[in-house]
Coordinates of C-alpha atoms in Angstrom, one line a residue:
M18 CA 11.6 -31.8 16.5
R19 CA 12.9 -32.9 19.9
L20 CA 15.8 -31.2 21.5
S21 CA 18.7 -33.3 22.9
K22 CA 19.8 -32.9 26.5
N23 CA 23.0 -31.2 25.2
S24 CA 21.0 -28.5 23.4
Y25 CA 19.2 -26.9 26.3
H26 CA 22.2 -24.7 27.3
Y27 CA 21.9 -23.1 23.9
L28 CA 18.3 -22.1 24.7
L29 CA 19.6 -20.6 28.0
M30 CA 21.9 -18.4 26.0
L31 CA 18.9 -16.9 24.3
I32 CA 17.4 -15.7 27.5
P33 CA 19.3 -12.3 27.8
G34 CA 18.5 -11.5 24.2
L35 CA 14.9 -12.4 24.6
A36 CA 14.7 -10.4 27.8
L37 CA 16.0 -7.3 26.0
L38 CA 13.6 -7.9 23.1
A39 CA 10.7 -8.2 25.5
V40 CA 11.6 -5.0 27.5
F41 CA 12.5 -2.7 24.6
S42 CA 10.4 -4.0 21.7
I43 CA 7.4 -5.9 22.9
A44 CA 6.4 -4.1 26.1
P45 CA 6.4 -0.7 24.5
M46 CA 3.9 -1.9 21.9
F47 CA 1.2 -1.5 24.6
G48 CA 1.6 2.2 24.0
I49 CA -0.1 1.9 20.7
I50 CA -3.4 2.4 22.5
M51 CA -2.5 6.1 22.7
A52 CA -3.1 6.4 19.0
F53 CA -6.8 5.8 19.7
Q54 CA -7.0 8.1 22.7
H55 CA -7.1 11.7 23.7
F56 CA -4.1 11.1 25.9
N57 CA -4.0 12.8 29.3
P58 CA -0.6 12.3 31.1
G59 CA -2.4 12.8 34.4
K60 CA -4.8 10.0 33.8
G61 CA -2.4 7.7 32.0
M62 CA -2.9 5.3 29.1
W63 CA -5.6 3.1 30.9
H64 CA -7.9 6.0 31.9
S65 CA -7.5 8.5 29.0
P66 CA -10.7 8.7 26.9
L67 CA -10.9 6.8 23.6
V68 CA -11.5 8.8 20.4
G69 CA -11.4 6.0 17.8
F70 CA -9.6 7.0 14.6
E71 CA -9.8 10.7 15.3
N72 CA -6.1 11.1 15.5
F73 CA -5.6 9.3 12.2
S74 CA -8.2 11.5 10.6
Y75 CA -6.4 14.6 11.8
M76 CA -3.1 13.2 10.5
F77 CA -4.5 12.6 7.0
H78 CA -6.0 16.1 6.9
N79 CA -2.8 17.8 8.2
Q80 CA -0.6 19.3 5.6
A81 CA 2.5 18.8 7.8
S82 CA 2.0 15.1 7.9
W83 CA 1.8 14.8 4.1
Q84 CA 4.9 17.0 3.8
A85 CA 6.8 14.7 6.1
I86 CA 5.6 11.6 4.2
R87 CA 6.6 13.2 0.9
N88 CA 10.0 14.2 2.1
T89 CA 10.6 10.7 3.5
L90 CA 9.8 9.0 0.2
I91 CA 11.9 11.4 -1.8
I92 CA 14.9 11.1 0.5
S93 CA 14.7 7.4 1.1
I94 CA 14.2 6.5 -2.6
S95 CA 17.1 8.7 -3.6
K96 CA 19.3 7.0 -1.0
M97 CA 18.1 3.6 -2.1
V98 CA 18.9 4.2 -5.8
T99 CA 22.3 5.9 -5.3
G100 CA 23.1 3.5 -2.4
L101 CA 22.7 0.6 -4.9
I102 CA 24.5 1.9 -7.9
V103 CA 27.6 3.4 -6.2
P104 CA 28.6 0.2 -4.3
V105 CA 28.1 -2.0 -7.4
V106 CA 30.2 0.3 -9.6
F107 CA 32.9 0.6 -6.8
A108 CA 33.0 -3.2 -6.3
L109 CA 33.3 -3.9 -10.0
F110 CA 36.2 -1.5 -10.5
L111 CA 38.0 -2.5 -7.2
N112 CA 37.7 -6.1 -8.3
E113 CA 39.8 -5.2 -11.3
V114 CA 42.7 -4.0 -9.2
R115 CA 45.5 -6.5 -9.2
H116 CA 47.7 -5.0 -6.5
M117 CA 46.3 -6.8 -3.4
F118 CA 47.9 -4.4 -0.8
F119 CA 46.5 -1.3 -2.5
K120 CA 43.2 -3.1 -2.9
R121 CA 42.9 -3.9 0.8
V122 CA 44.0 -0.4 1.8
V123 CA 41.4 1.2 -0.3
Q124 CA 38.7 -1.2 0.9
T125 CA 39.6 -0.5 4.5
I126 CA 39.6 3.3 4.1
V127 CA 36.2 3.4 2.3
Y128 CA 34.3 1.2 4.8
L129 CA 35.7 2.9 7.9
P130 CA 33.0 5.7 7.8
H131 CA 30.3 3.1 8.4
F132 CA 31.5 2.7 12.0
L133 CA 31.3 6.4 12.7
S134 CA 28.1 7.8 14.3
W135 CA 26.1 10.5 12.7
V136 CA 26.8 12.8 15.6
I137 CA 30.5 12.8 14.7
I138 CA 29.9 12.9 10.9
A139 CA 27.3 15.8 11.3
G140 CA 29.9 17.8 13.2
I141 CA 32.4 17.3 10.4
I142 CA 29.9 18.2 7.7
K143 CA 28.9 21.4 9.6
D144 CA 32.6 22.4 9.8
I145 CA 33.0 21.8 6.1
L146 CA 29.7 23.3 4.8
G147 CA 29.2 26.0 7.4
A148 CA 29.2 29.7 6.6
N149 CA 32.9 29.8 7.7
G150 CA 33.6 26.3 6.7
L151 CA 36.2 24.9 4.3
I152 CA 34.0 25.0 1.2
N153 CA 33.0 28.7 1.7
V154 CA 36.6 29.6 2.4
M155 CA 37.6 28.1 -0.9
L156 CA 34.8 29.8 -2.7
G157 CA 35.8 33.1 -1.1
H158 CA 39.3 32.7 -2.6
L159 CA 37.7 32.1 -6.0
G160 CA 35.8 35.4 -5.8
V161 CA 32.5 34.3 -4.2
H162 CA 32.1 36.8 -1.4
D163 CA 28.6 35.8 -0.1
P164 CA 28.8 32.5 1.8
I165 CA 26.4 29.7 0.7
L166 CA 24.4 28.3 3.6
F167 CA 24.3 24.7 2.4
L168 CA 22.6 23.3 5.5
G169 CA 20.1 26.2 5.6
S170 CA 19.1 25.8 1.9
N171 CA 16.0 23.8 0.8
T172 CA 17.8 23.4 -2.5
W173 CA 21.0 21.8 -1.1
F174 CA 19.7 19.9 2.0
R175 CA 18.3 16.8 0.3
P176 CA 21.4 16.3 -2.0
I177 CA 23.6 16.7 1.0
L178 CA 21.7 14.0 2.9
V179 CA 21.9 11.6 -0.1
V180 CA 25.6 12.2 -0.8
T181 CA 26.8 12.0 2.8
D182 CA 24.7 8.8 3.4
V183 CA 26.2 7.2 0.3
W184 CA 29.7 8.3 1.3
K185 CA 29.2 6.7 4.8
E186 CA 27.8 3.4 3.6
F187 CA 29.0 2.5 0.1
G188 CA 32.3 1.0 1.2
F189 CA 30.6 -1.3 3.7
S190 CA 27.8 -2.2 1.2
A191 CA 30.4 -3.0 -1.5
I192 CA 31.7 -5.9 0.7
V193 CA 28.7 -8.0 -0.3
Y194 CA 29.3 -7.5 -4.0
L195 CA 33.0 -8.1 -3.7
A196 CA 32.2 -11.4 -2.0
A197 CA 29.8 -12.3 -4.8
L198 CA 32.5 -11.5 -7.4
T199 CA 34.8 -14.0 -5.8
N200 CA 32.3 -16.7 -6.6
I201 CA 32.5 -16.2 -10.3
N202 CA 34.4 -19.0 -12.1
P203 CA 37.9 -17.8 -12.9
S204 CA 37.9 -19.8 -16.1
L205 CA 35.4 -17.3 -17.6
Y206 CA 38.0 -14.6 -17.3
E207 CA 40.7 -16.8 -18.7
A208 CA 38.5 -17.6 -21.7
A209 CA 37.8 -13.9 -22.2
D210 CA 41.5 -13.1 -22.1
I211 CA 42.1 -15.8 -24.8
D212 CA 39.4 -14.1 -26.9
G213 CA 41.1 -10.7 -26.5
A214 CA 38.4 -9.1 -24.3
T215 CA 39.2 -5.8 -22.7
R216 CA 38.7 -5.2 -19.0
M217 CA 35.5 -3.2 -19.6
Q218 CA 34.2 -6.1 -21.7
K219 CA 34.9 -8.5 -19.0
I220 CA 33.1 -6.3 -16.5
R221 CA 30.1 -6.0 -18.8
Y222 CA 29.8 -9.6 -19.9
I223 CA 31.2 -11.6 -16.9
S224 CA 31.4 -9.6 -13.7
L225 CA 28.1 -7.7 -13.8
P226 CA 26.0 -10.7 -14.9
G227 CA 27.7 -12.7 -12.2
I228 CA 26.4 -10.5 -9.4
T229 CA 23.0 -9.7 -10.9
T230 CA 21.2 -12.1 -8.5
T231 CA 22.8 -10.4 -5.5
V232 CA 22.0 -6.9 -6.9
I233 CA 18.3 -7.9 -7.4
L234 CA 18.1 -9.5 -3.9
L235 CA 19.5 -6.4 -2.1
A236 CA 17.4 -4.1 -4.3
T237 CA 14.2 -5.9 -3.4
L238 CA 15.0 -6.2 0.3
S239 CA 15.8 -2.5 0.4
L240 CA 12.2 -1.7 -0.4
Q241 CA 11.2 -2.5 3.2
G242 CA 13.1 0.6 4.3
V243 CA 11.4 3.1 2.0
L244 CA 9.8 4.9 5.0
N245 CA 13.2 5.1 6.8
A246 CA 15.0 8.1 5.6
G247 CA 17.6 8.0 8.4
F248 CA 16.5 9.7 11.6
D249 CA 20.0 9.9 13.1
Q250 CA 21.4 11.7 10.0
V251 CA 18.5 14.1 9.5
F252 CA 18.1 14.9 13.2
N253 CA 21.8 15.9 13.5
L254 CA 21.8 18.0 10.3
Y255 CA 18.2 19.3 10.5
N256 CA 17.2 22.9 11.4
P257 CA 13.8 24.7 11.1
V258 CA 14.8 26.5 8.0
V259 CA 14.9 23.3 5.9
E260 CA 11.7 21.9 7.4
P261 CA 9.8 22.1 4.0
T262 CA 12.3 19.7 2.4
G263 CA 14.1 18.0 5.3
D264 CA 11.3 17.1 7.8
I265 CA 10.8 13.3 7.6
I266 CA 8.3 11.1 9.4
D267 CA 10.7 10.3 12.3
T268 CA 11.6 13.9 12.9
Y269 CA 8.0 14.9 12.6
V270 CA 7.0 12.3 15.2
Y271 CA 9.8 13.4 17.5
R272 CA 8.8 17.1 17.1
I273 CA 5.0 16.7 17.7
G274 CA 5.5 14.0 20.4
F275 CA 8.3 15.4 22.5
E276 CA 8.5 19.1 21.6
Q277 CA 4.7 19.8 21.2
V278 CA 3.7 17.2 23.7
N279 CA 1.1 15.8 21.4
Y280 CA 1.7 12.1 22.3
E281 CA -1.5 10.7 20.7
L282 CA -0.8 12.2 17.2
G283 CA 2.9 11.2 17.4
T284 CA 1.8 7.6 18.2
A285 CA -0.7 7.6 15.4
V286 CA 1.8 8.7 12.8
G287 CA 4.3 6.2 14.2
L288 CA 1.8 3.4 14.0
F289 CA 0.8 4.3 10.5
K290 CA 4.5 4.1 9.5
S291 CA 4.9 0.7 11.2
V292 CA 1.9 -0.8 9.5
I293 CA 3.1 0.4 6.1
S294 CA 6.6 -0.8 6.8
L295 CA 5.3 -4.3 7.7
L296 CA 3.5 -4.5 4.4
L297 CA 6.6 -3.4 2.6
I298 CA 8.7 -6.0 4.4
A299 CA 6.2 -8.7 3.3
T300 CA 6.2 -7.3 -0.3
A301 CA 10.0 -7.2 -0.4
Y302 CA 10.3 -10.7 0.9
K303 CA 7.8 -11.9 -1.8
L304 CA 9.7 -10.2 -4.6
A305 CA 13.1 -11.5 -3.3
S306 CA 11.6 -15.0 -3.3
K307 CA 10.3 -14.6 -6.8
F308 CA 13.2 -12.9 -8.6
A309 CA 16.2 -14.0 -6.5
G310 CA 15.1 -17.3 -5.0
Y311 CA 15.7 -15.9 -1.5
R312 CA 13.7 -17.6 1.3
I313 CA 13.9 -17.7 5.1
F314 CA 11.0 -20.1 5.7

């Protein structure tokens, strides 16, 4: 395909974006070589001795690595399932609201948390769930004298991560399903009203089947993020006490790479995650193409 003379200025507009991509995404990929080295900061990447797959062997024989992988899978899959169900249910019921002003106000309120950073939200959560936080104060009035350390409990930490992530994102995610619901033929609802269908029956037999393709598409595409359990969230809520249940791949890489200054092992774990994520992206795209007819090229 040949470009017209009037199209070249569009290509020039791509230059800033491509420059940022090259500097922050492509150039750092040369650091992958550290995963196959015994990295010495004094010698640098190009002069540190190569050790082959020794770092990967250590990773697979290290219990902490498997603990991080296991925690990542549990947390991310829990987020994926709840993050799919809650927005769908919310969108279906909000779609039944007939008062447009109330509907818009509710939709605005629930998607506002999406625009807040985890630094801010983590501070709010700590104030609410801390030893002297709102929840423990209320429990104290109910007769519970010993405060519950929610963020210091391996029992509570994972559910807190899942619930707060869903609270932050479900309103924004529901926008896609609300848009899909607007594409359903209104005559189907009119026919259901004539037949005497209740609202729940219309949701079950018209609304839900009408967005099934969208649900399947987003569910399959979400598979590519199964190794992303949310570094920002975990890092801001994490503490050493909950390491057995809260340490994910990203926090593990951060800890061994920057705190323990074990750059080669951190790079090896990061490369392992990137390769698996690439395979998951390809798989998700294939499934989306098969079950939802979604294709990019």
